Short mmCIF file of C-alpha atoms in Angstrom, two decimals:
data_model
loop_
_atom_site.label_atom_id
_atom_site.label_comp_id
_atom_site.label_asym_id
_atom_site.label_seq_id
_atom_site.Cartn_x
_atom_site.Cartn_y
_atom_site.Cartn_z
CA MET A 1 58.06 -85.01 40.73
CA PRO A 2 55.20 -82.58 41.39
CA GLU A 3 55.47 -79.05 40.00
CA LEU A 4 55.64 -76.93 43.11
CA LEU A 5 55.14 -73.63 41.28
CA GLY A 6 52.04 -74.77 39.39
CA ALA A 7 48.45 -74.32 40.58
CA THR A 8 47.72 -77.98 39.88
CA ASN A 9 49.68 -81.05 39.01
CA PRO A 10 49.81 -81.93 35.27
CA VAL A 11 47.56 -84.71 34.04
CA PRO A 12 49.63 -87.73 32.95
CA GLY A 13 49.98 -87.88 29.14
CA TYR A 14 49.07 -84.17 28.64
CA ASP A 15 52.33 -82.55 29.48
CA ASN A 16 52.78 -79.51 27.18
CA SER A 17 56.38 -80.21 26.31
CA ASN A 18 55.62 -83.79 25.30
CA VAL A 19 52.61 -82.79 23.15
CA ASN A 20 54.51 -80.12 21.23
CA ARG A 21 57.50 -82.40 20.75
CA ASN A 22 55.39 -85.10 19.09
CA LEU A 23 53.58 -82.88 16.54
CA PRO A 24 54.29 -84.12 12.97
CA VAL A 25 55.79 -81.76 10.41
CA SER A 26 53.45 -81.52 7.37
CA PRO A 27 54.74 -78.89 4.91
CA GLY A 28 52.40 -80.13 2.13
CA ASN A 29 49.18 -80.14 4.14
CA THR A 30 46.86 -77.57 2.50
CA GLN A 31 44.53 -77.63 5.51
CA ILE A 32 47.16 -75.63 7.42
CA GLN A 33 46.42 -72.04 6.44
CA ASN A 34 49.23 -69.61 5.78
CA VAL A 35 49.48 -66.31 7.57
CA PRO A 36 48.61 -63.65 4.92
CA ASP A 37 51.78 -61.88 3.87
CA PRO A 38 51.47 -59.46 0.91
CA THR A 39 55.28 -59.15 0.65
CA ARG A 40 55.86 -62.68 -0.62
CA VAL A 41 54.21 -65.49 -2.57
CA VAL A 42 53.21 -68.47 -0.43
CA ARG A 43 52.00 -71.95 -1.34
CA PRO A 44 48.25 -72.49 -1.91
CA ASP A 45 46.23 -73.56 1.08
CA GLY A 46 42.64 -74.00 2.14
CA ARG A 47 41.89 -70.42 3.13
CA THR A 48 38.18 -69.70 2.90
CA GLU A 49 38.77 -66.12 1.70
CA GLN A 50 39.77 -67.39 -1.75
CA GLN A 51 36.76 -67.79 -4.07
CA ASP A 52 38.49 -68.39 -7.39
CA SER A 53 37.64 -72.09 -7.37
CA GLY A 54 33.99 -71.53 -6.52
CA THR A 55 31.10 -71.20 -8.93
CA LEU A 56 28.15 -68.85 -8.94
CA ALA A 57 25.84 -71.74 -8.15
CA ASP A 58 27.73 -72.58 -4.95
CA SER A 59 26.66 -69.48 -3.10
CA GLU A 60 24.29 -66.55 -3.48
CA ARG A 61 26.61 -64.25 -1.53
CA LEU A 62 28.36 -61.43 -3.31
CA ARG A 63 31.89 -62.29 -4.35
CA TYR A 64 34.66 -60.09 -3.03
CA ASP A 65 37.65 -61.53 -4.86
CA SER A 66 36.70 -60.32 -8.35
CA ASN A 67 34.70 -57.42 -9.76
CA PHE A 68 33.95 -59.36 -12.94
CA GLN A 69 32.65 -62.41 -11.08
CA THR A 70 30.42 -60.09 -9.06
CA PHE A 71 29.08 -58.65 -12.33
CA LEU A 72 28.33 -62.15 -13.67
CA GLN A 73 26.54 -63.10 -10.48
CA ARG A 74 24.42 -59.94 -10.51
CA LEU A 75 23.67 -60.44 -14.21
CA LYS A 76 22.50 -63.98 -13.47
CA ASP A 77 20.24 -62.75 -10.66
CA ALA A 78 19.02 -59.60 -12.43
CA PRO A 79 15.21 -59.34 -12.56
CA ASP A 80 13.31 -59.15 -15.84
CA LEU A 81 12.61 -55.49 -16.63
CA ALA A 82 9.67 -56.17 -18.95
CA SER A 83 7.78 -58.24 -16.39
CA ARG A 84 8.41 -55.64 -13.66
CA LEU A 85 7.03 -52.86 -15.85
CA THR A 86 4.01 -54.99 -16.68
CA ARG A 87 3.24 -55.22 -12.96
CA LEU A 88 3.16 -51.42 -12.78
CA PHE A 89 0.69 -50.86 -15.60
CA ALA A 90 -2.66 -52.08 -16.87
CA GLY A 91 -4.65 -51.24 -19.98
CA GLU A 92 -6.41 -47.97 -20.64
CA GLY A 93 -3.61 -45.96 -19.07
CA MET A 94 -4.33 -46.96 -15.47
CA VAL A 95 -1.79 -47.91 -12.84
CA VAL A 96 -2.60 -51.25 -11.29
CA LEU A 97 -0.87 -50.97 -7.93
CA SER A 98 -3.05 -49.45 -5.25
CA GLY A 99 -0.03 -48.62 -3.10
CA LEU A 100 1.25 -45.80 -5.31
CA SER A 101 1.52 -42.39 -3.73
CA GLU A 102 0.10 -39.34 -5.49
CA GLY A 103 3.53 -38.24 -6.68
CA ILE A 104 4.46 -41.63 -8.14
CA ALA A 105 1.04 -42.00 -9.78
CA THR A 106 1.44 -38.58 -11.42
CA GLU A 107 4.85 -39.47 -12.85
CA MET A 108 3.64 -42.85 -14.11
CA ALA A 109 0.62 -41.20 -15.74
CA GLN A 110 3.04 -38.93 -17.63
CA VAL A 111 5.01 -41.99 -18.74
CA LEU A 112 1.84 -43.67 -20.03
CA GLU A 113 0.89 -40.55 -21.94
CA MET A 114 4.27 -40.43 -23.68
CA ILE A 115 4.45 -44.09 -24.71
CA HIS A 116 1.08 -44.02 -26.49
CA VAL A 117 1.97 -44.13 -30.21
CA ASP A 118 0.25 -44.95 -33.46
CA PRO A 119 1.84 -46.76 -36.45
CA GLU A 120 3.02 -43.44 -37.94
CA GLN A 121 4.75 -42.41 -34.71
CA LEU A 122 6.32 -45.80 -34.01
CA SER A 123 9.39 -45.32 -36.21
CA ALA A 124 10.15 -41.87 -34.77
CA PHE A 125 9.66 -43.16 -31.22
CA LEU A 126 12.08 -46.05 -31.68
CA SER A 127 14.62 -43.81 -33.45
CA SER A 128 14.56 -41.23 -30.64
CA GLN A 129 15.07 -43.98 -28.04
CA MET A 130 18.17 -45.20 -29.88
CA LYS A 131 19.69 -41.76 -30.42
CA THR A 132 19.20 -40.47 -26.89
CA GLY A 133 20.64 -43.68 -25.45
CA THR A 134 24.04 -42.97 -27.01
CA ARG A 135 26.09 -40.07 -25.71
CA PHE A 136 28.92 -40.42 -28.25
CA GLY A 137 26.86 -40.15 -31.42
CA GLY A 138 26.83 -37.83 -34.40
CA ALA A 139 29.25 -36.79 -37.14
CA LEU A 140 31.95 -35.46 -34.80
CA MET A 141 32.04 -38.63 -32.71
CA ALA A 142 32.09 -40.79 -35.84
CA LEU A 143 35.08 -38.81 -37.10
CA LEU A 144 36.93 -39.21 -33.80
CA ARG A 145 36.09 -42.91 -33.66
CA ASN A 146 37.57 -43.39 -37.14
CA ALA A 147 40.65 -41.31 -36.27
CA TYR A 148 41.21 -43.35 -33.11
CA ALA A 149 41.04 -46.61 -35.05
CA ARG A 150 43.57 -45.39 -37.63
CA ALA A 151 45.93 -43.52 -35.30
CA SER A 152 49.47 -44.84 -35.28
CA SER A 153 50.58 -42.67 -32.38
CA ALA A 154 49.69 -43.34 -28.75
CA SER A 155 49.60 -39.60 -28.03
CA VAL A 156 46.84 -39.08 -30.61
CA ARG A 157 44.72 -41.77 -29.03
CA GLN A 158 45.35 -40.42 -25.55
CA ASP A 159 44.29 -36.90 -26.54
CA ILE A 160 41.14 -38.21 -28.24
CA LEU A 161 40.22 -40.08 -25.08
CA GLN A 162 40.95 -37.00 -22.95
CA PHE A 163 38.61 -34.91 -25.12
CA LEU A 164 35.88 -37.54 -24.82
CA LYS A 165 36.36 -37.64 -21.05
CA SER A 166 36.02 -33.84 -20.85
CA TYR A 167 32.91 -33.99 -23.02
CA SER A 168 31.43 -36.73 -20.85
CA ASP A 169 31.96 -34.65 -17.70
CA HIS A 170 30.71 -31.49 -19.44
CA SER A 171 27.49 -33.16 -20.58
CA SER A 172 26.99 -34.55 -17.05
CA THR A 173 27.23 -31.14 -15.38
CA ALA A 174 23.70 -31.17 -13.95
CA HIS A 175 24.18 -34.67 -12.56
CA ILE A 176 27.55 -33.82 -11.01
CA GLU A 177 26.16 -30.66 -9.42
CA GLY A 178 23.35 -32.69 -7.88
CA ASN A 179 25.92 -35.17 -6.51
CA LEU A 180 27.92 -32.33 -4.95
CA LEU A 181 24.90 -30.96 -3.11
CA ARG A 182 23.77 -34.41 -1.93
CA SER A 183 27.23 -35.26 -0.63
CA LEU A 184 27.51 -31.99 1.29
CA ARG A 185 24.09 -32.45 2.88
CA GLY A 186 24.87 -36.06 3.75
CA MET A 187 28.16 -35.07 5.39
CA ALA A 188 26.47 -32.30 7.37
CA ASP A 189 23.88 -34.76 8.68
CA ALA A 190 26.60 -37.24 9.70
CA MET A 191 28.73 -34.66 11.55
CA PRO A 192 28.28 -33.03 14.95
CA ALA A 193 26.16 -29.86 14.84
CA SER A 194 29.17 -27.66 15.62
CA TRP A 195 30.80 -28.77 12.36
CA GLY A 196 27.72 -29.55 10.28
CA GLU A 197 26.16 -26.08 10.56
CA ARG A 198 29.08 -24.47 8.72
CA LEU A 199 28.88 -27.12 6.02
CA ARG A 200 25.15 -26.41 5.55
CA GLN A 201 25.97 -22.74 5.02
CA LEU A 202 28.55 -23.64 2.39
CA SER A 203 26.05 -26.00 0.74
CA ALA A 204 23.53 -23.16 0.48
CA GLU A 205 26.18 -20.91 -1.10
CA LEU A 206 27.04 -23.66 -3.59
CA GLU A 207 23.36 -24.11 -4.48
CA ASN A 208 23.08 -20.39 -5.23
CA GLY A 209 26.23 -20.53 -7.35
CA ILE A 210 24.87 -23.47 -9.32
CA ALA A 211 21.62 -21.60 -9.95
CA ALA A 212 23.66 -18.64 -11.23
CA GLY A 213 25.80 -20.86 -13.47
CA ASP A 214 29.06 -19.72 -11.84
CA ARG A 215 31.19 -22.85 -12.28
CA GLN A 216 34.51 -21.14 -11.48
CA GLY A 217 33.08 -19.55 -8.35
CA ASN A 218 31.67 -22.91 -7.29
CA LEU A 219 35.04 -24.59 -7.78
CA GLN A 220 36.74 -21.85 -5.75
CA LEU A 221 34.19 -22.35 -2.95
CA LEU A 222 34.75 -26.10 -2.93
CA ARG A 223 38.55 -25.93 -3.04
CA GLN A 224 39.15 -23.01 -0.66
CA GLN A 225 36.37 -23.47 1.91
CA VAL A 226 34.69 -26.88 1.79
CA LEU A 227 37.80 -29.06 1.50
CA PRO A 228 39.81 -27.16 4.19
CA HIS A 229 36.81 -27.33 6.52
CA MET A 230 36.52 -31.09 6.04
CA SER A 231 40.29 -31.51 6.39
CA SER A 232 40.19 -29.78 9.77
CA TYR A 233 37.22 -31.91 10.83
CA VAL A 234 38.88 -35.22 9.94
CA THR A 235 42.20 -34.15 11.50
CA GLN A 236 40.64 -33.18 14.82
CA THR A 237 37.96 -35.87 15.15
CA HIS A 238 39.58 -38.79 13.28
CA ASP A 239 36.12 -39.60 11.89
CA VAL A 240 36.36 -42.52 9.44
CA GLY A 241 32.62 -43.10 9.16
CA THR A 242 29.94 -41.80 6.80
CA ALA A 243 31.33 -38.29 6.54
CA ARG A 244 34.76 -39.60 5.49
CA SER A 245 33.21 -41.90 2.88
CA LEU A 246 31.11 -39.08 1.42
CA LEU A 247 34.20 -36.87 1.33
CA THR A 248 35.85 -39.39 -0.99
CA LEU A 249 32.88 -39.19 -3.36
CA LEU A 250 32.89 -35.40 -3.10
CA THR A 251 36.52 -35.10 -4.19
CA LEU A 252 35.84 -37.34 -7.20
CA ASP A 253 32.88 -35.18 -8.24
CA ILE A 254 34.94 -32.00 -7.76
CA ALA A 255 37.58 -33.39 -10.13
CA ARG A 256 34.90 -34.24 -12.72
CA TYR A 257 33.28 -30.83 -12.25
CA GLU A 258 36.58 -29.11 -13.00
CA ASN A 259 37.41 -31.40 -15.91
CA GLY A 260 34.01 -30.72 -17.50
CA SER A 261 34.42 -26.96 -17.68
CA GLU A 262 34.22 -25.25 -21.07
CA GLU A 263 37.86 -24.16 -20.75
CA ASN A 264 39.10 -27.74 -20.30
CA LEU A 265 36.82 -28.99 -23.09
CA LEU A 266 38.08 -26.39 -25.57
CA GLN A 267 41.70 -26.94 -24.52
CA ALA A 268 41.34 -30.67 -25.19
CA PHE A 269 39.80 -29.90 -28.59
CA HIS A 270 42.63 -27.53 -29.52
CA ARG A 271 45.15 -30.30 -28.82
CA LEU A 272 43.33 -32.46 -31.34
CA THR A 273 43.44 -29.79 -34.04
CA SER A 274 47.23 -29.53 -33.61
CA TYR A 275 47.66 -32.97 -35.19
CA GLY A 276 48.04 -32.96 -38.95
CA THR A 277 45.79 -35.99 -39.37
CA LEU A 278 42.89 -34.16 -37.69
CA LYS A 279 43.60 -30.54 -38.54
CA GLU A 280 42.08 -30.71 -42.02
CA GLN A 281 38.87 -32.24 -40.69
CA LEU A 282 38.53 -30.24 -37.48
CA GLY A 283 40.36 -27.01 -38.30
CA GLY A 284 37.23 -25.32 -39.62
CA VAL A 285 35.34 -25.79 -36.33
CA ASP A 286 35.79 -22.82 -33.98
CA ASP A 287 35.04 -22.77 -30.26
CA LYS A 288 31.51 -21.43 -30.60
CA ALA A 289 30.61 -23.90 -33.32
CA LEU A 290 31.98 -26.80 -31.27
CA LEU A 291 29.93 -25.92 -28.19
CA ASN A 292 26.79 -25.47 -30.27
CA LEU A 293 27.43 -28.81 -31.97
CA LEU A 294 27.82 -30.66 -28.68
CA ARG A 295 24.83 -28.99 -27.06
CA SER A 296 22.57 -29.76 -30.02
CA SER A 297 23.34 -33.50 -29.98
CA SER A 298 20.47 -35.93 -29.50
CA PHE A 299 21.80 -36.85 -26.07
CA SER A 300 22.05 -33.28 -24.79
CA ARG A 301 18.85 -31.70 -26.05
CA ASN A 302 15.47 -32.39 -24.52
CA SER A 303 13.37 -34.87 -26.47
CA PRO A 304 10.33 -37.07 -25.77
CA ALA A 305 12.69 -39.97 -25.10
CA THR A 306 14.65 -38.09 -22.42
CA ALA A 307 11.42 -36.73 -20.92
CA TYR A 308 10.12 -40.30 -20.63
CA ALA A 309 13.31 -41.39 -18.86
CA ASP A 310 13.14 -38.37 -16.54
CA HIS A 311 9.56 -39.16 -15.44
CA LEU A 312 10.39 -42.83 -14.87
CA ALA A 313 13.49 -41.87 -12.87
CA ALA A 314 11.45 -39.36 -10.84
CA ALA A 315 8.89 -42.05 -9.99
CA ALA A 316 11.68 -44.44 -8.98
CA SER A 317 13.30 -41.75 -6.84
CA LEU A 318 10.06 -41.12 -4.97
CA ALA A 319 9.52 -44.84 -4.41
CA LEU A 320 13.06 -45.49 -3.18
CA ARG A 321 12.80 -42.54 -0.78
CA GLY A 322 9.91 -44.23 1.00
CA GLU A 323 6.74 -43.25 -0.85
CA GLY A 324 4.28 -45.99 -1.75
CA ASP A 325 3.89 -49.40 -0.17
CA ALA A 326 6.50 -52.14 0.16
CA GLN A 327 5.46 -53.84 -3.10
CA THR A 328 5.90 -50.62 -5.08
CA GLN A 329 9.31 -49.97 -3.56
CA GLU A 330 10.41 -53.53 -4.32
CA ILE A 331 9.43 -53.25 -7.99
CA PHE A 332 11.25 -49.96 -8.49
CA GLN A 333 14.30 -51.29 -6.67
CA GLN A 334 14.39 -54.27 -9.04
CA LEU A 335 13.96 -51.95 -12.04
CA MET A 336 16.93 -49.84 -10.98
CA GLN A 337 19.02 -52.93 -10.27
CA ALA A 338 18.37 -54.38 -13.74
CA MET A 339 19.09 -51.06 -15.46
CA LEU A 340 22.36 -50.52 -13.62
CA ILE A 341 23.71 -54.01 -14.30
CA ASN A 342 23.04 -53.51 -18.02
CA GLU A 343 25.04 -50.29 -17.91
CA SER A 344 28.04 -51.93 -16.26
CA VAL A 345 31.50 -51.33 -17.72
CA TYR A 346 31.72 -55.10 -18.15
CA MET A 347 28.65 -55.23 -20.43
CA PRO A 348 29.97 -55.32 -24.03
CA VAL A 349 26.56 -54.83 -25.71
CA ASN A 350 24.15 -51.90 -25.80
CA HIS A 351 20.91 -52.09 -23.82
CA TYR A 352 17.62 -50.27 -24.46
CA LEU A 353 14.25 -50.30 -22.74
CA ILE A 354 11.36 -49.64 -25.14
CA PRO A 355 7.86 -49.29 -23.67
CA LEU A 356 4.86 -48.85 -25.98
CA GLU A 357 1.12 -48.58 -25.79
CA TRP A 358 -0.08 -49.46 -29.27
CA ASN A 359 -3.63 -50.18 -30.38
CA GLY A 360 -4.75 -50.36 -26.77
CA ASN A 361 -2.15 -52.97 -25.79
CA LEU A 362 0.87 -52.42 -23.58
CA LEU A 363 4.14 -53.72 -24.99
CA PHE A 364 7.32 -53.63 -22.93
CA SER A 365 10.49 -54.60 -24.74
CA GLU A 366 14.14 -54.92 -23.80
CA LEU A 367 16.66 -54.75 -26.62
CA TRP A 368 20.33 -55.71 -26.57
CA VAL A 369 22.50 -54.85 -29.59
CA ASP A 370 25.99 -56.02 -30.47
CA PRO A 371 27.07 -53.86 -33.46
CA ASP A 372 30.33 -55.82 -33.84
CA ALA A 373 29.19 -59.43 -33.59
CA GLY A 374 31.45 -60.57 -36.46
CA GLU A 375 30.71 -64.19 -35.76
CA LYS A 376 30.64 -67.24 -38.04
CA GLN A 377 27.45 -69.10 -38.66
CA GLU A 378 27.22 -72.42 -40.42
CA GLY A 379 30.72 -72.10 -41.76
CA ARG A 380 30.11 -68.66 -43.29
CA SER A 381 32.49 -65.93 -42.26
CA SER A 382 31.35 -62.37 -41.84
CA GLY A 383 33.51 -61.58 -44.84
CA GLY A 384 35.00 -58.56 -43.19
CA GLY A 385 31.71 -56.68 -43.51
CA GLY A 386 30.79 -57.27 -39.88
CA ALA A 387 27.56 -58.49 -38.41
CA MET A 388 25.03 -57.03 -36.01
CA LYS A 389 23.17 -59.16 -33.51
CA PHE A 390 19.98 -58.19 -31.71
CA LEU A 391 18.12 -59.78 -28.84
CA PHE A 392 14.53 -58.62 -28.29
CA LYS A 393 12.56 -59.59 -25.21
CA ILE A 394 9.00 -58.43 -25.74
CA ASP A 395 6.20 -58.81 -23.20
CA VAL A 396 2.89 -58.22 -25.02
CA GLN A 397 -0.20 -57.66 -22.92
CA SER A 398 -2.65 -60.60 -23.16
CA LEU A 399 -0.16 -62.69 -25.21
CA GLY A 400 2.97 -63.18 -23.13
CA LEU A 401 6.73 -63.09 -23.57
CA PHE A 402 8.50 -63.32 -26.95
CA ASP A 403 12.24 -63.84 -27.50
CA MET A 404 13.71 -62.81 -30.86
CA VAL A 405 17.33 -63.21 -31.97
CA LEU A 406 18.20 -61.36 -35.19
CA VAL A 407 21.54 -61.40 -36.98
CA HIS A 408 22.09 -58.96 -39.85
CA ARG A 409 25.01 -59.27 -42.24
CA ALA A 410 25.36 -57.50 -45.60
CA GLY A 411 21.61 -57.23 -46.15
CA GLU A 412 20.89 -60.82 -45.12
CA VAL A 413 18.88 -61.58 -41.98
CA ASP A 414 18.66 -64.67 -39.79
CA LEU A 415 15.75 -64.49 -37.36
CA GLN A 416 14.69 -66.90 -34.62
CA ILE A 417 11.48 -66.25 -32.69
CA ALA A 418 10.41 -68.06 -29.51
CA CYS A 419 6.72 -67.42 -28.84
CA PRO A 420 4.25 -68.29 -26.04
CA GLU A 421 2.36 -71.57 -26.20
CA ARG A 422 -0.92 -69.90 -27.13
CA VAL A 423 0.74 -68.30 -30.18
CA ALA A 424 2.65 -71.41 -31.33
CA PRO A 425 -0.21 -72.78 -33.52
CA PHE A 426 0.18 -69.71 -35.75
CA SER A 427 3.93 -70.17 -36.28
CA GLY A 428 3.62 -70.63 -40.05
CA GLN A 429 1.63 -67.44 -40.48
CA ILE A 430 4.04 -65.47 -38.31
CA GLN A 431 7.03 -66.78 -40.26
CA GLN A 432 5.47 -65.80 -43.59
CA ALA A 433 4.41 -62.35 -42.36
CA VAL A 434 7.85 -61.59 -40.88
CA SER A 435 9.59 -62.66 -44.10
CA GLN A 436 7.36 -60.31 -46.09
CA ILE A 437 8.09 -57.44 -43.71
CA LEU A 438 11.84 -57.96 -44.09
CA THR A 439 11.57 -58.11 -47.88
CA ARG A 440 9.49 -54.91 -48.05
CA ASN A 441 12.24 -53.12 -46.12
CA GLY A 442 15.00 -54.16 -48.51
CA LEU A 443 16.36 -57.07 -46.46
CA ARG A 444 16.85 -60.66 -47.59
CA PRO A 445 15.47 -63.19 -45.10
CA ARG A 446 17.99 -66.02 -45.13
CA GLU A 447 16.42 -68.05 -42.32
CA VAL A 448 13.28 -67.27 -40.32
CA ALA A 449 12.25 -69.78 -37.64
CA VAL A 450 9.31 -69.59 -35.21
CA ARG A 451 9.00 -72.07 -32.35
CA LYS A 452 7.28 -72.46 -29.00
CA MET A 453 9.31 -71.04 -26.13
CA ALA A 454 10.68 -73.74 -23.86
CA ARG A 455 12.34 -71.23 -21.53
CA PRO A 456 13.41 -67.58 -21.82
CA LEU A 457 16.82 -67.08 -23.38
CA ALA A 458 19.67 -66.05 -21.10
CA LEU A 459 21.65 -63.02 -22.19
CA THR A 460 24.92 -64.94 -22.00
CA GLU A 461 23.58 -67.58 -24.41
CA VAL A 462 23.01 -65.04 -27.15
CA PHE A 463 26.12 -62.95 -26.44
CA PRO A 464 28.90 -65.28 -25.24
CA LYS A 465 31.38 -62.43 -25.66
CA ILE A 466 30.22 -61.26 -22.22
CA PHE A 467 32.57 -63.92 -20.80
CA GLU A 468 35.57 -62.36 -22.56
CA GLY A 469 36.14 -60.38 -19.37
CA MET A 470 37.41 -63.60 -17.80
CA ASN A 471 40.55 -63.27 -19.93
CA SER A 472 41.57 -60.16 -18.02
CA ILE A 473 42.90 -59.93 -14.48
CA ASN A 474 40.18 -60.35 -11.87
CA VAL A 475 40.90 -58.01 -8.98
CA LYS A 476 38.89 -56.14 -6.41
CA VAL A 477 40.31 -53.53 -4.07
#
């Protein structure tokens, strides 16, 4: 019978009721995707959002299911720092890229001037690079590290970590203040003029307070004027764009700025001295002596190593802000990407960048150090004394790239060197010379091997402990 209320008659065999009635029930079919429901656990299906079964080789896209997997992917794709620096420089202290602006060229010329060392200065240069690269160094930090390892109470460990957190924020004051000003200016630019003008006035007041060193006044300005102003703006405009995102970063920096005050730092230190296990060792340090001790650390005071890093960072900042040609900007972007991935919280080894100009040759080296390798080699245990493992990647002008893996344990050294093809015929001489150098410095060369480089070593080959992060919970919010 025709359907009188329908616009058209149904096509035979395609009646909706018949089609739905004949659909098979397939509860085990994983191709049928579940509706996401965070309140209950559902059976696995073929949803494309899940990437746990994928591998890094399957896709070059950033993973969004796991922070650690994202770190591994970025580590795999990280550019080689030494080769990028080589592209920036040539011999005789000249910059090779013609696309450098005047500001970038000036900063790079300062870098070249600082990395020129002779054999007598080499040891001091390397030592300063190591010391300034570690914020938690010195006698006080060594004492706290030992106390943390031996502490039997969770409260002692928590208070030690709180003191270190306050010290970290206190030593980062200049960086945090710069972040505060940048966030305020960025929010003002992203807001309507009626709201942004007031924020620019507050930013100018904050800049004057920072110049005067008035931390408490700055905090009062941020808490009582900036945050209420932004609260009113978000409430009335419901803006969830750039200004709202920058506000989140601003509140984090405000919390760090307050936590890094001298009052919080000293209060955290006084809690440590209240414990009997630390009172004897720290009781003789008063507030003034503590502040002087922290300010005079290798990380805090200005040194040639920090000046070198500042000039390189200034050149990178100019390039990433648009100065120079596209090639220059690309190189500096790759430099910053490689540096940041090596400073990730998931990186269990220390990373250093050591540039040198020695005897007229440029030498750019990356160094990774695992001070707690503690591995077994050829059936020999570390014997409880621990082992240190080093990976050097050295790009020598006119020679090429060298890879060196060094393991030190109780005065004994195992060293493997992979050299360029043009250097391989001299492997025997290099092996003998390196053994003599180790012996002259009081080390016992257990095994020294020199071979032609087949391919550059991957960081994960030398330090497999990087993958230990897979044993934790992979989550990304």
